[in-house]
PDB file of C-alpha atoms in Angstrom:
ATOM      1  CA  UNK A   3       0.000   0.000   0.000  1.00 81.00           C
ATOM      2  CA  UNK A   4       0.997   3.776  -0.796  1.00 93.00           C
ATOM      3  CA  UNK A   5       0.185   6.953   0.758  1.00 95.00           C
ATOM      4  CA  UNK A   6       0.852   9.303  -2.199  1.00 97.00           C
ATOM      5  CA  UNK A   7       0.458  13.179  -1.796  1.00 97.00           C
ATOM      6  CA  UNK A   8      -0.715  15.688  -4.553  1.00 97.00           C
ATOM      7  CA  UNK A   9       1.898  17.199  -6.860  1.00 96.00           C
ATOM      8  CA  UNK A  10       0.663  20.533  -5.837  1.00 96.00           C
ATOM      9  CA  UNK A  11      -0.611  20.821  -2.349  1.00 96.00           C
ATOM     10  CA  UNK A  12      -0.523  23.580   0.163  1.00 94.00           C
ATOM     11  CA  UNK A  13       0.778  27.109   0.817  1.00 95.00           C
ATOM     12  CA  UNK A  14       0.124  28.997  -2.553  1.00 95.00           C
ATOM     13  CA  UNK A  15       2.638  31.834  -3.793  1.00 94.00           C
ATOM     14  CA  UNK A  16      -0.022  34.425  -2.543  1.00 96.00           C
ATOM     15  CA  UNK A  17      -0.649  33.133   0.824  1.00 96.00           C
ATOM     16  CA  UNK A  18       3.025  32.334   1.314  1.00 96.00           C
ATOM     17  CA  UNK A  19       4.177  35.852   0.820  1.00 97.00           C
ATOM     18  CA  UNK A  20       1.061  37.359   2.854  1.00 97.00           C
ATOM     19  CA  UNK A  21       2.098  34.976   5.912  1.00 97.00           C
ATOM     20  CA  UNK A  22       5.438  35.570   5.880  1.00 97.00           C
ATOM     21  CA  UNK A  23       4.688  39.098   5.699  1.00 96.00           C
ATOM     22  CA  UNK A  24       2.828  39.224   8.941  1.00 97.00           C
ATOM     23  CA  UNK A  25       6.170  37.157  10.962  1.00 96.00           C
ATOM     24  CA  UNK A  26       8.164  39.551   9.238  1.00 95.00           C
ATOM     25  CA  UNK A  27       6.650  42.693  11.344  1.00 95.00           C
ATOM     26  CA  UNK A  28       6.343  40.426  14.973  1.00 92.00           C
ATOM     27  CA  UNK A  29       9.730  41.114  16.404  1.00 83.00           C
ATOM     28  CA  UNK A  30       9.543  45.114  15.272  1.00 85.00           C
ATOM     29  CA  UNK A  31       8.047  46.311  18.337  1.00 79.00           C
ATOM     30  CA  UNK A  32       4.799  47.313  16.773  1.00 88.00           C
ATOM     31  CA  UNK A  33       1.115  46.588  17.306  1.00 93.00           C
ATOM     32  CA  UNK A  34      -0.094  44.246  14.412  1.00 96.00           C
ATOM     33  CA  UNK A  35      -3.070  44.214  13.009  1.00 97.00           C
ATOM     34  CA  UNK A  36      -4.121  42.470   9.613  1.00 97.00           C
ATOM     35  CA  UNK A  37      -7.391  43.230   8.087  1.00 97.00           C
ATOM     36  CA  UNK A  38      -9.656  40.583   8.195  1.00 95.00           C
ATOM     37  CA  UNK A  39      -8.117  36.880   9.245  1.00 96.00           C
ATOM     38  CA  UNK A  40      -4.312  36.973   6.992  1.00 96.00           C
ATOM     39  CA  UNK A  41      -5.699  33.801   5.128  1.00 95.00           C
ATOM     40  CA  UNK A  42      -8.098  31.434   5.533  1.00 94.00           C
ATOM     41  CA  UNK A  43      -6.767  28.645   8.159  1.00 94.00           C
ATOM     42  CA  UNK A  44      -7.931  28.894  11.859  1.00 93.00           C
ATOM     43  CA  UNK A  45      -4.288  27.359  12.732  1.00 94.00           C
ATOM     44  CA  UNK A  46      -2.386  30.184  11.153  1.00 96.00           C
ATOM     45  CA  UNK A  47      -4.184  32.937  12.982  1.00 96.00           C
ATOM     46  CA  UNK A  48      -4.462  31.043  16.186  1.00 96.00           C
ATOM     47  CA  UNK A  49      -0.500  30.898  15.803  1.00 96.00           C
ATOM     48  CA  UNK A  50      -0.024  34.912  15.262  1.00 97.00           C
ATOM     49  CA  UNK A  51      -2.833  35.599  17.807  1.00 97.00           C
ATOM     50  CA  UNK A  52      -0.305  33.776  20.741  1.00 96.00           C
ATOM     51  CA  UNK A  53       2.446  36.339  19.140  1.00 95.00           C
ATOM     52  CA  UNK A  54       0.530  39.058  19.793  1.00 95.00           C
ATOM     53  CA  UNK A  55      -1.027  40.098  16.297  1.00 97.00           C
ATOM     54  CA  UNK A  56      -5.001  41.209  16.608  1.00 96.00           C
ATOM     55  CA  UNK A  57      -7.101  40.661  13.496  1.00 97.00           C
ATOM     56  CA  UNK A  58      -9.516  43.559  13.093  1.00 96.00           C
ATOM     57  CA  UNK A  59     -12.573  41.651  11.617  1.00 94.00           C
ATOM     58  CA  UNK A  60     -14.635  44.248   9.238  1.00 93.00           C
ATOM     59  CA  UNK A  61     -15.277  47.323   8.599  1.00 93.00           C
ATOM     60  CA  UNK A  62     -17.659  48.097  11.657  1.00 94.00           C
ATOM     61  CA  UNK A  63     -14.567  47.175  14.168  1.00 94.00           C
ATOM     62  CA  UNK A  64     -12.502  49.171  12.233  1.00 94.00           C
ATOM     63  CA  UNK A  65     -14.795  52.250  12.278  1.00 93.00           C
ATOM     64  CA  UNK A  66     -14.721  51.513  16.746  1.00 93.00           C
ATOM     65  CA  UNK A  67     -10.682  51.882  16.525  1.00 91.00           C
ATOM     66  CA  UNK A  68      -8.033  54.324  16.838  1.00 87.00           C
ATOM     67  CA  UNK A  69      -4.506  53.574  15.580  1.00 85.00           C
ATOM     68  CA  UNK A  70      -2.069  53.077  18.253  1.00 84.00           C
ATOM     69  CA  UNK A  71       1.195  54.672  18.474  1.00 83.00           C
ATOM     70  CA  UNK A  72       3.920  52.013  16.314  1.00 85.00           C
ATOM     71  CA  UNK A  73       1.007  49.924  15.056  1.00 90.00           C
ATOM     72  CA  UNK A  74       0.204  48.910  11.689  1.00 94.00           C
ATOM     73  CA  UNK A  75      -2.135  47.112   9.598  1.00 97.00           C
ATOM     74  CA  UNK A  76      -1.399  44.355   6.857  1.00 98.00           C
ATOM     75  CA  UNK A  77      -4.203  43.678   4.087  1.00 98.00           C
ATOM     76  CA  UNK A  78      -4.948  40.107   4.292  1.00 97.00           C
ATOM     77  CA  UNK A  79      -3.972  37.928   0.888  1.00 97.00           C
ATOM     78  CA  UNK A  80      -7.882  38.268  -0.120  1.00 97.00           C
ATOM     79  CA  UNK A  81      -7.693  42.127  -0.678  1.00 97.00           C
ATOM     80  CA  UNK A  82     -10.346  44.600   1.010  1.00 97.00           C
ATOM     81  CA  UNK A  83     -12.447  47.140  -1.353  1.00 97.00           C
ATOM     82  CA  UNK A  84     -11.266  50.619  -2.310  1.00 97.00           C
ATOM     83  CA  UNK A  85     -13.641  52.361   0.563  1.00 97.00           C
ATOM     84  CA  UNK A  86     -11.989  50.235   3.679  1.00 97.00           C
ATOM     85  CA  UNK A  87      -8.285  50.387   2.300  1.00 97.00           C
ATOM     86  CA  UNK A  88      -9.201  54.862   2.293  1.00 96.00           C
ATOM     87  CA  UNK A  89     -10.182  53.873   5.721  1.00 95.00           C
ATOM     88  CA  UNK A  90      -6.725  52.321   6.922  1.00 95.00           C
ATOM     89  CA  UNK A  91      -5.208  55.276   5.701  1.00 95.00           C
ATOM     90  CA  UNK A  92      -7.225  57.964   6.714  1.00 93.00           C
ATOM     91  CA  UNK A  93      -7.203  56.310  10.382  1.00 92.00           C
ATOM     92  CA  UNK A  94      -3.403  56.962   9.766  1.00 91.00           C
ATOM     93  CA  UNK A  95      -2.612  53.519  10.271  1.00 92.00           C
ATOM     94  CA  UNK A  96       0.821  52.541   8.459  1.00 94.00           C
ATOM     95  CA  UNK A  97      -0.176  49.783   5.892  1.00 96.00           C
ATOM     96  CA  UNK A  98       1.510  46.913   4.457  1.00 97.00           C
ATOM     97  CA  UNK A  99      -0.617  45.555   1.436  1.00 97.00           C
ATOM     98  CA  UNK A 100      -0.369  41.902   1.412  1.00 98.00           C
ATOM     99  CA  UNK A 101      -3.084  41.291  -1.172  1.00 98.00           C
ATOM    100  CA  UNK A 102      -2.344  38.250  -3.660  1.00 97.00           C
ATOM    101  CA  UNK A 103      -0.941  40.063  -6.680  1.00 96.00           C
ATOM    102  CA  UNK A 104      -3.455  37.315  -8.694  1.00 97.00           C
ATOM    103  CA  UNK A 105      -6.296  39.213  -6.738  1.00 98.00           C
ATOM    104  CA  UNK A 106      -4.816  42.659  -7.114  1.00 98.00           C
ATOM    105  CA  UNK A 107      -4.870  42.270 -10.848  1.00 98.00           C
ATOM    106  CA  UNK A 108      -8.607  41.478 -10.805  1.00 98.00           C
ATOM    107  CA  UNK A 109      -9.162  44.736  -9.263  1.00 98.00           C
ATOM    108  CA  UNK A 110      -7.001  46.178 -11.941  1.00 98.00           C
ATOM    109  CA  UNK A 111      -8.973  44.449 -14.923  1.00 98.00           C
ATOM    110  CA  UNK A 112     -11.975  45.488 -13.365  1.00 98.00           C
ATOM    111  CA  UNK A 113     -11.775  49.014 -12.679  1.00 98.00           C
ATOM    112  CA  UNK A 114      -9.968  49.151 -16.825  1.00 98.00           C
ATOM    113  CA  UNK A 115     -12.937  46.894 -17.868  1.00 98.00           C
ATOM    114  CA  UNK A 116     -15.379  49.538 -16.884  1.00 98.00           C
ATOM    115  CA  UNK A 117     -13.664  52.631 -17.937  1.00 97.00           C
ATOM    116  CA  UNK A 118     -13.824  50.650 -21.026  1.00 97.00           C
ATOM    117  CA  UNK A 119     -17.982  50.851 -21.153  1.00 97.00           C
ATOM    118  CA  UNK A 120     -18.364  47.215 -19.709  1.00 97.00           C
ATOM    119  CA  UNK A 121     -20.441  46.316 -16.771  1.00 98.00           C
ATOM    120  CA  UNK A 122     -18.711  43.544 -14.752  1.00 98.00           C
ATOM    121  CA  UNK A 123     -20.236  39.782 -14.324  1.00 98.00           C
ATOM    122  CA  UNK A 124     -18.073  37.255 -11.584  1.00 98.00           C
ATOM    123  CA  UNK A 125     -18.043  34.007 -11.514  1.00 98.00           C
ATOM    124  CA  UNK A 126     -17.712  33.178  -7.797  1.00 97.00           C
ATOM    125  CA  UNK A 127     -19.348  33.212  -4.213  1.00 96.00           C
ATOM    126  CA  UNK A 128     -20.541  36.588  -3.448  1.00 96.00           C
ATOM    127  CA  UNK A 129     -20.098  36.310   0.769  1.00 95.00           C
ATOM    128  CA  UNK A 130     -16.405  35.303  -0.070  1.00 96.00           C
ATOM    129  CA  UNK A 131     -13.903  38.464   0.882  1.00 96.00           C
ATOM    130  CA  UNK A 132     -11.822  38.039  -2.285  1.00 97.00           C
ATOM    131  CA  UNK A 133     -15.664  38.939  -3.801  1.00 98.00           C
ATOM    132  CA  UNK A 134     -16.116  41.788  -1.715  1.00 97.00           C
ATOM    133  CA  UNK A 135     -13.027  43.115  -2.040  1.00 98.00           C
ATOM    134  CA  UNK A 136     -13.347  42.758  -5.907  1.00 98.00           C
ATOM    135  CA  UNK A 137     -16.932  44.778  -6.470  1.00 98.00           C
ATOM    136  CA  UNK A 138     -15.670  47.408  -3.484  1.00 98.00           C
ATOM    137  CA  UNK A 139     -13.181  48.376  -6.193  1.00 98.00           C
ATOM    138  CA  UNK A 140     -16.063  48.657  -9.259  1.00 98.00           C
ATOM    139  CA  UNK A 141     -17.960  51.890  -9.744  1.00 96.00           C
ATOM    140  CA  UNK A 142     -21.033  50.626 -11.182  1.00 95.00           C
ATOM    141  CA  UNK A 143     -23.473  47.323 -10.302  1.00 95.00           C
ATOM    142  CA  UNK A 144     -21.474  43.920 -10.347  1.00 98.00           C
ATOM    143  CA  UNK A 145     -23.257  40.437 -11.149  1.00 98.00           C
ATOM    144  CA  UNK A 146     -21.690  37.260  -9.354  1.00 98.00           C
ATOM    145  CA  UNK A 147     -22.964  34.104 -10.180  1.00 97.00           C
ATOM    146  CA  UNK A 148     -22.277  31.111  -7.560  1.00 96.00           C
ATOM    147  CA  UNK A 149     -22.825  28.373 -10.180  1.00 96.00           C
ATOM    148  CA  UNK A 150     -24.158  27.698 -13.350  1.00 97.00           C
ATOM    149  CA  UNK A 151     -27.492  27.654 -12.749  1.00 97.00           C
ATOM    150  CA  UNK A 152     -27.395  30.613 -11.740  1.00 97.00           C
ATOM    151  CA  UNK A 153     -25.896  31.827 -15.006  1.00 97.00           C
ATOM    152  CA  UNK A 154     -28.643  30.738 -16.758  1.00 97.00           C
ATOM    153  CA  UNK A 155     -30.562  33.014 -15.298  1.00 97.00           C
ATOM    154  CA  UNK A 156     -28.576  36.323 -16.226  1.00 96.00           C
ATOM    155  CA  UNK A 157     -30.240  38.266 -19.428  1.00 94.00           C
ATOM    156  CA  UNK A 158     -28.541  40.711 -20.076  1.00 94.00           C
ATOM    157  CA  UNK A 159     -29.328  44.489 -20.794  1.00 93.00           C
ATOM    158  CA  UNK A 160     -29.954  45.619 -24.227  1.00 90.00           C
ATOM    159  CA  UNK A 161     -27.188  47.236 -25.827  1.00 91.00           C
ATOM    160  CA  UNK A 162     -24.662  46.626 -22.914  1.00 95.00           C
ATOM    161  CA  UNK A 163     -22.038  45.004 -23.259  1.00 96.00           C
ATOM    162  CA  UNK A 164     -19.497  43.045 -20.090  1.00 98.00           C
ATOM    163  CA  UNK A 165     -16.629  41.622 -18.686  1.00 98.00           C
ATOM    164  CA  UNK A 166     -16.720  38.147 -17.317  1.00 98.00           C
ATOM    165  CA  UNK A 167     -13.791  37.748 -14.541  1.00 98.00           C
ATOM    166  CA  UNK A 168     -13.685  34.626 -11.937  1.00 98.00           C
ATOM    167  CA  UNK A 169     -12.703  34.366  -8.349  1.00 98.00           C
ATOM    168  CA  UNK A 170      -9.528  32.907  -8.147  1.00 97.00           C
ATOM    169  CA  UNK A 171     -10.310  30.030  -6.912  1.00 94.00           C
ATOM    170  CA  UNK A 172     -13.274  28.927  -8.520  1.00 95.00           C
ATOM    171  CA  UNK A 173     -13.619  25.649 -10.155  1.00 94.00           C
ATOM    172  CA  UNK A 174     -12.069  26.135 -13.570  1.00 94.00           C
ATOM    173  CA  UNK A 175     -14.646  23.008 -14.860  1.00 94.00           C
ATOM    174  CA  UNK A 176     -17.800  24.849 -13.692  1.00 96.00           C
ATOM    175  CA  UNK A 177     -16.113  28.396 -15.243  1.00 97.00           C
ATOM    176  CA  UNK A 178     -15.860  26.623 -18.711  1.00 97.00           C
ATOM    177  CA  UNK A 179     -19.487  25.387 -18.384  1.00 97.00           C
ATOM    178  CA  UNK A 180     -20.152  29.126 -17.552  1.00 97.00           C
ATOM    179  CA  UNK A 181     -18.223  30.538 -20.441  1.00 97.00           C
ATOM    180  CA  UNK A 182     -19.796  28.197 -22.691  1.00 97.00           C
ATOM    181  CA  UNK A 183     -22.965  29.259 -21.738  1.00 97.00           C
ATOM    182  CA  UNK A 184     -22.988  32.701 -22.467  1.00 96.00           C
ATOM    183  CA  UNK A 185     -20.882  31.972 -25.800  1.00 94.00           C
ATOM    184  CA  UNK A 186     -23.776  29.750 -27.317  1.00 93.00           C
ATOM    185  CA  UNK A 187     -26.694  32.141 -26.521  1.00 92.00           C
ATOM    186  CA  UNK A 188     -24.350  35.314 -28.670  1.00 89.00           C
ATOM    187  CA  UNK A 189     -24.033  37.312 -25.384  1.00 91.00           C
ATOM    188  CA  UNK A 190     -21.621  40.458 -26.098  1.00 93.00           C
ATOM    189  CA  UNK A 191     -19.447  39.226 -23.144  1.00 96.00           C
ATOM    190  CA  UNK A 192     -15.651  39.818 -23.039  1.00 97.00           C
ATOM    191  CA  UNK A 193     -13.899  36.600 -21.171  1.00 97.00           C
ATOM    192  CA  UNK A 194     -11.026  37.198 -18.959  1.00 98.00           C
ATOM    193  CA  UNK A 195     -10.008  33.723 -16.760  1.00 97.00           C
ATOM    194  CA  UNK A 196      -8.466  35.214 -13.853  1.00 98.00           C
ATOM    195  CA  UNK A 197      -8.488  31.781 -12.226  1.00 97.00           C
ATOM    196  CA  UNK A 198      -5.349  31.839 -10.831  1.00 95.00           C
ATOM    197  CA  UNK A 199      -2.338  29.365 -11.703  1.00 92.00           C
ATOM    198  CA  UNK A 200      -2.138  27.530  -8.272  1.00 93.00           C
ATOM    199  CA  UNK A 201      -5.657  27.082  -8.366  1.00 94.00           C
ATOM    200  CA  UNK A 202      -5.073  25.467 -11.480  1.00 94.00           C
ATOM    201  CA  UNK A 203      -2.181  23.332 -10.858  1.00 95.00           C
ATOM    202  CA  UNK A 204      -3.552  22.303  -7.709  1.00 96.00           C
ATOM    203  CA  UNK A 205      -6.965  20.985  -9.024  1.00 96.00           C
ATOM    204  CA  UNK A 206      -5.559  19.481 -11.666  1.00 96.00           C
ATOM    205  CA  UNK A 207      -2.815  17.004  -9.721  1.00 97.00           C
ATOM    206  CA  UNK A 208      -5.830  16.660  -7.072  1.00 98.00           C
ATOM    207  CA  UNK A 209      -8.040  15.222 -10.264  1.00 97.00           C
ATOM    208  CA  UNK A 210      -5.656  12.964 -11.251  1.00 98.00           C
ATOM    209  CA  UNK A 211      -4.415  11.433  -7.777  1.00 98.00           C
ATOM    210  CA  UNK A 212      -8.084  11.116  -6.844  1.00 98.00           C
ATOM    211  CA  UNK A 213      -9.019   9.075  -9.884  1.00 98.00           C
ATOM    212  CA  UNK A 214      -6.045   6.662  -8.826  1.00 97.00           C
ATOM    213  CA  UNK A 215      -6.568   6.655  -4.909  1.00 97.00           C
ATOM    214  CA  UNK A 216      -8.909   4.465  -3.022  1.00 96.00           C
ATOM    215  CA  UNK A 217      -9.478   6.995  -0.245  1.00 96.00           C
ATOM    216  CA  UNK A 218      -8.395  10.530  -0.692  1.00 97.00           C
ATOM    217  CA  UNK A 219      -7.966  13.030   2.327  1.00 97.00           C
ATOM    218  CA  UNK A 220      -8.471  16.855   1.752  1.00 98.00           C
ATOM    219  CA  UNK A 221      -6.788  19.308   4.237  1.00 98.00           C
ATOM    220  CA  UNK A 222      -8.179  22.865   4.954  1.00 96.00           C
ATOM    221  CA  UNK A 223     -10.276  24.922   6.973  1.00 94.00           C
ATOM    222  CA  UNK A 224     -14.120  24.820   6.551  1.00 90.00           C
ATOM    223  CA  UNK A 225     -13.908  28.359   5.364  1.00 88.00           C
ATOM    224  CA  UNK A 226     -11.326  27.604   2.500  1.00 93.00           C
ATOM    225  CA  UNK A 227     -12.775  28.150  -0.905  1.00 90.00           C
ATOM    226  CA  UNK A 228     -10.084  26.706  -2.710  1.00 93.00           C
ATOM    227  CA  UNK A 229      -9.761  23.502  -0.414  1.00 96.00           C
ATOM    228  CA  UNK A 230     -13.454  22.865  -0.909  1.00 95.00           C
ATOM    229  CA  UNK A 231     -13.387  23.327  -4.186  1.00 95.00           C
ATOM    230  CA  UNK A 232     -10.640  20.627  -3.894  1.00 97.00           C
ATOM    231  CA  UNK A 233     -12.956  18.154  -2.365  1.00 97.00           C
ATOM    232  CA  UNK A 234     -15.820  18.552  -4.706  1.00 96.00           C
ATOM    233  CA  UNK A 235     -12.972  17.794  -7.249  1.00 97.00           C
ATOM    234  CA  UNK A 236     -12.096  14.557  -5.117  1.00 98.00           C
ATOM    235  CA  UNK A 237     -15.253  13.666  -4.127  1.00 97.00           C
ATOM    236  CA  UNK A 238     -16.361  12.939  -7.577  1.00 97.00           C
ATOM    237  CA  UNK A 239     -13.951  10.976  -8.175  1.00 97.00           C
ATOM    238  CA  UNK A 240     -13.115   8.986  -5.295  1.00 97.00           C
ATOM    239  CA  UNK A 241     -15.917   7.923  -3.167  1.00 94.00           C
ATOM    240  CA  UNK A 242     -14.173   7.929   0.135  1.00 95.00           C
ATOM    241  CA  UNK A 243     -12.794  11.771   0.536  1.00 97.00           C
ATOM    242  CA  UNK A 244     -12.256  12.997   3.877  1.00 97.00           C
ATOM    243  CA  UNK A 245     -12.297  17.070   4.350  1.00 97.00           C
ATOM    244  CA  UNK A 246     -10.110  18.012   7.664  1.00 97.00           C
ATOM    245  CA  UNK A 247      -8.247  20.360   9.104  1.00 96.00           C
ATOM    246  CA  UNK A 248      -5.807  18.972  11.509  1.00 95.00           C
ATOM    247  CA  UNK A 249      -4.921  15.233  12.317  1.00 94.00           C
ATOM    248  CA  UNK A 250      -8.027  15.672  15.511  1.00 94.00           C
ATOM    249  CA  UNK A 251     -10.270  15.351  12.678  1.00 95.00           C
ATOM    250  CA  UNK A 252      -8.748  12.551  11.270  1.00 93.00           C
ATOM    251  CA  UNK A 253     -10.711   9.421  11.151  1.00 89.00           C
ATOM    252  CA  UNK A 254      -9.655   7.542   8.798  1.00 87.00           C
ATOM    253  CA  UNK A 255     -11.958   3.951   7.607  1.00 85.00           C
ATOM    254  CA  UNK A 256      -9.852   2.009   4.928  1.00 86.00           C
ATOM    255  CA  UNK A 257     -11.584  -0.674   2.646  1.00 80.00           C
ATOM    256  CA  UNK A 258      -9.626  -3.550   2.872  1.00 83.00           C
ATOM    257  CA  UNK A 259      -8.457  -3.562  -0.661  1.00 87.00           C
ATOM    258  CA  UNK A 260      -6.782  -0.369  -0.054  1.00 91.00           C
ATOM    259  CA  UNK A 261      -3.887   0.151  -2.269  1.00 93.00           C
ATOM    260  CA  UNK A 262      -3.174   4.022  -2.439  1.00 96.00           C
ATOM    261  CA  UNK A 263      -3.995   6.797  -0.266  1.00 96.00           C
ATOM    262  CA  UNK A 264      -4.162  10.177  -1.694  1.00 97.00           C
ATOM    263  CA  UNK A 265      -3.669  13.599   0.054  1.00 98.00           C
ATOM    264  CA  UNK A 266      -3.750  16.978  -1.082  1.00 98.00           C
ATOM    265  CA  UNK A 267      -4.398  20.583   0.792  1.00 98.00           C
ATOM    266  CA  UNK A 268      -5.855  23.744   0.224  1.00 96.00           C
ATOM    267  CA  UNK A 269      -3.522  26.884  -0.332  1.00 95.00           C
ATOM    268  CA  UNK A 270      -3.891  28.203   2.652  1.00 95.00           C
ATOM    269  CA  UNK A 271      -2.703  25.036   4.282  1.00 96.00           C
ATOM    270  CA  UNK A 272       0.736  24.827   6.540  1.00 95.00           C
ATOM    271  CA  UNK A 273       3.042  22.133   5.395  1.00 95.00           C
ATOM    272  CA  UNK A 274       3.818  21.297   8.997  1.00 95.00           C
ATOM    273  CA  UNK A 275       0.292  19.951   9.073  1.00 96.00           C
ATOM    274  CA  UNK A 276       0.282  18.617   5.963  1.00 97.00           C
ATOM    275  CA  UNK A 277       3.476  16.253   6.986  1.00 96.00           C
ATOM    276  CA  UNK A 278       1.777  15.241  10.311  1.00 96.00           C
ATOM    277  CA  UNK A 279      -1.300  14.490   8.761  1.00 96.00           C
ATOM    278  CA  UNK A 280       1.216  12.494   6.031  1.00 95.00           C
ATOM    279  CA  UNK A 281       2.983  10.581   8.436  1.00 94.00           C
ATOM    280  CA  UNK A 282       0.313   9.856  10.851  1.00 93.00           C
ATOM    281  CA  UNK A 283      -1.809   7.843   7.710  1.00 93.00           C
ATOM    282  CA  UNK A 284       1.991   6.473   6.992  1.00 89.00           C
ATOM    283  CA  UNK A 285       2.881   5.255  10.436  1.00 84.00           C
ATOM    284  CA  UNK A 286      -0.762   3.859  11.316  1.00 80.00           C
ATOM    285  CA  UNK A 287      -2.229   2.281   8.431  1.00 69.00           C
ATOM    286  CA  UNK A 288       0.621   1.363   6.379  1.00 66.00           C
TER     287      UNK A 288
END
């Protein structure tokens, strides 16, 4: 038997440089803050919290606080919108901007997009923060759709035309199905996938593992986009998937004709919990 882990798997260029960026200000002898939790894994801001860094959690907190003297704010790797980054700075916080550049240029292409004339359409979930952060930097109304479905149900104004961006972590299958959609009914919609490489290379290796593996194990927090968009990728394709987010929720039920175990993680997963999650499945079942 094999326990066999996902070409790509874990800490993402964005998140990696946004994490790092935070330990990089602990021992400066300022206050930390970062906007909203740095990424999304509970055991990453649990960590920071014991060092002392406070995450300020929206924009109502924020409006409650004065800066401190020596403190600072870093923008978590999901960006903020236009209105609460003015905020930060007219607080007179200093501010370190730790916003993926994949999600920076979305903001870009959108606010270009719409000096252009086009309205802007998303394909991703509107209560994620990259979302937010994303239509906080448009001017004009914003569409997301979650799913296909509900990209059906878009008909467009007469006469306007759009721009048709994706979260970076949707599921690039479902934002094919979505471009293909709008492409057969003649919509005048201008495609940009801003589905971001990671993503890509991540689902992709988790695809293929998963069609090999005869259980697959998927490591993230709950509130991970991109790791459950990794287990819907699994999940179709190996029956037994298990979605944790530490070795405690670990509990594992092999068939007996178990010949390959497959792990990957979400990008906003630490590799030391990747390899204890790794060698605990090694050292127990194997």
């Amino acid at each position: 038997m094999e326990v066999r882990m996902a070409k790509y798997a874990g800490f993402c260029f964005g998140v990696k440089r946004a994490v790092d960026t935070v330990y990089e200000q602990i021992d400066k002898n300022k206050k930390i803050y970062t906007y909203g939790p740095i990424v999304h894994n509970e055991e990453v801001v649990k960590d920071m919290e014991k060092q002392g860094v406070c995450v300020i959690k929206d924009e109502a907190a924020l409006d409650e606080m004065t800066p401190e003297e020596n403190s600072l704010v870093v923008v978590r790797a999901h960006g903020v919108s236009e209105r609460e980054y003015s905020k930060l700075a007219d607080k007179g916080f200093e501010i370190i901007d730790a916003t993926c550049p994949f999600v920076k240029k979305i903001h870009n292409i959108a606010i270009e997009q719409e000096a252009a004339g086009r309205k802007v359409l998303i394909a991703g979930d509107p209560e994620h923060p990259e979302i937010k952060g994303i239509i906080g930097w448009c001017k004009g109304p914003v569409k997301v759709f979650k799913n296909y479905e509900e990209a059906a149900e878009f008909v467009p104004e007469k006469g306007e035309n759009y721009v048709l961006l994706a979260q970076t972590t949707f599921q690039i299958k479902k934002f094919k199905e979505i471009v293909d959609l709008f492409a057969n009914k003649e919509y005048n919609i201008y495609v940009v996938n801003t589905i971001c490489n990671a993503t890509e290379e991540r689902q992709r290796s988790a695809a293929e593992l998963a069609l090999e593996a005869d259980a697959m194990i998927v490591i993230g927090s709950n509130g991970s986009s991109n790791t459950r968009k990794l287990y819907e990728i699994c999940r179709e394709r190996c029956e037994n998937t298990y979605y944790i987010q530490t070795l405690d929720d670990l509990h594992l039920v092999l068939p007996e004709t178990t010949k390959l175990v497959g792990i990957t993680a979400g990008a906003s997963t630490p590799q030391n919990i990747i390899e204890e999650v790794q060698n605990n499945v090694r050292g127990t079942y194997f």
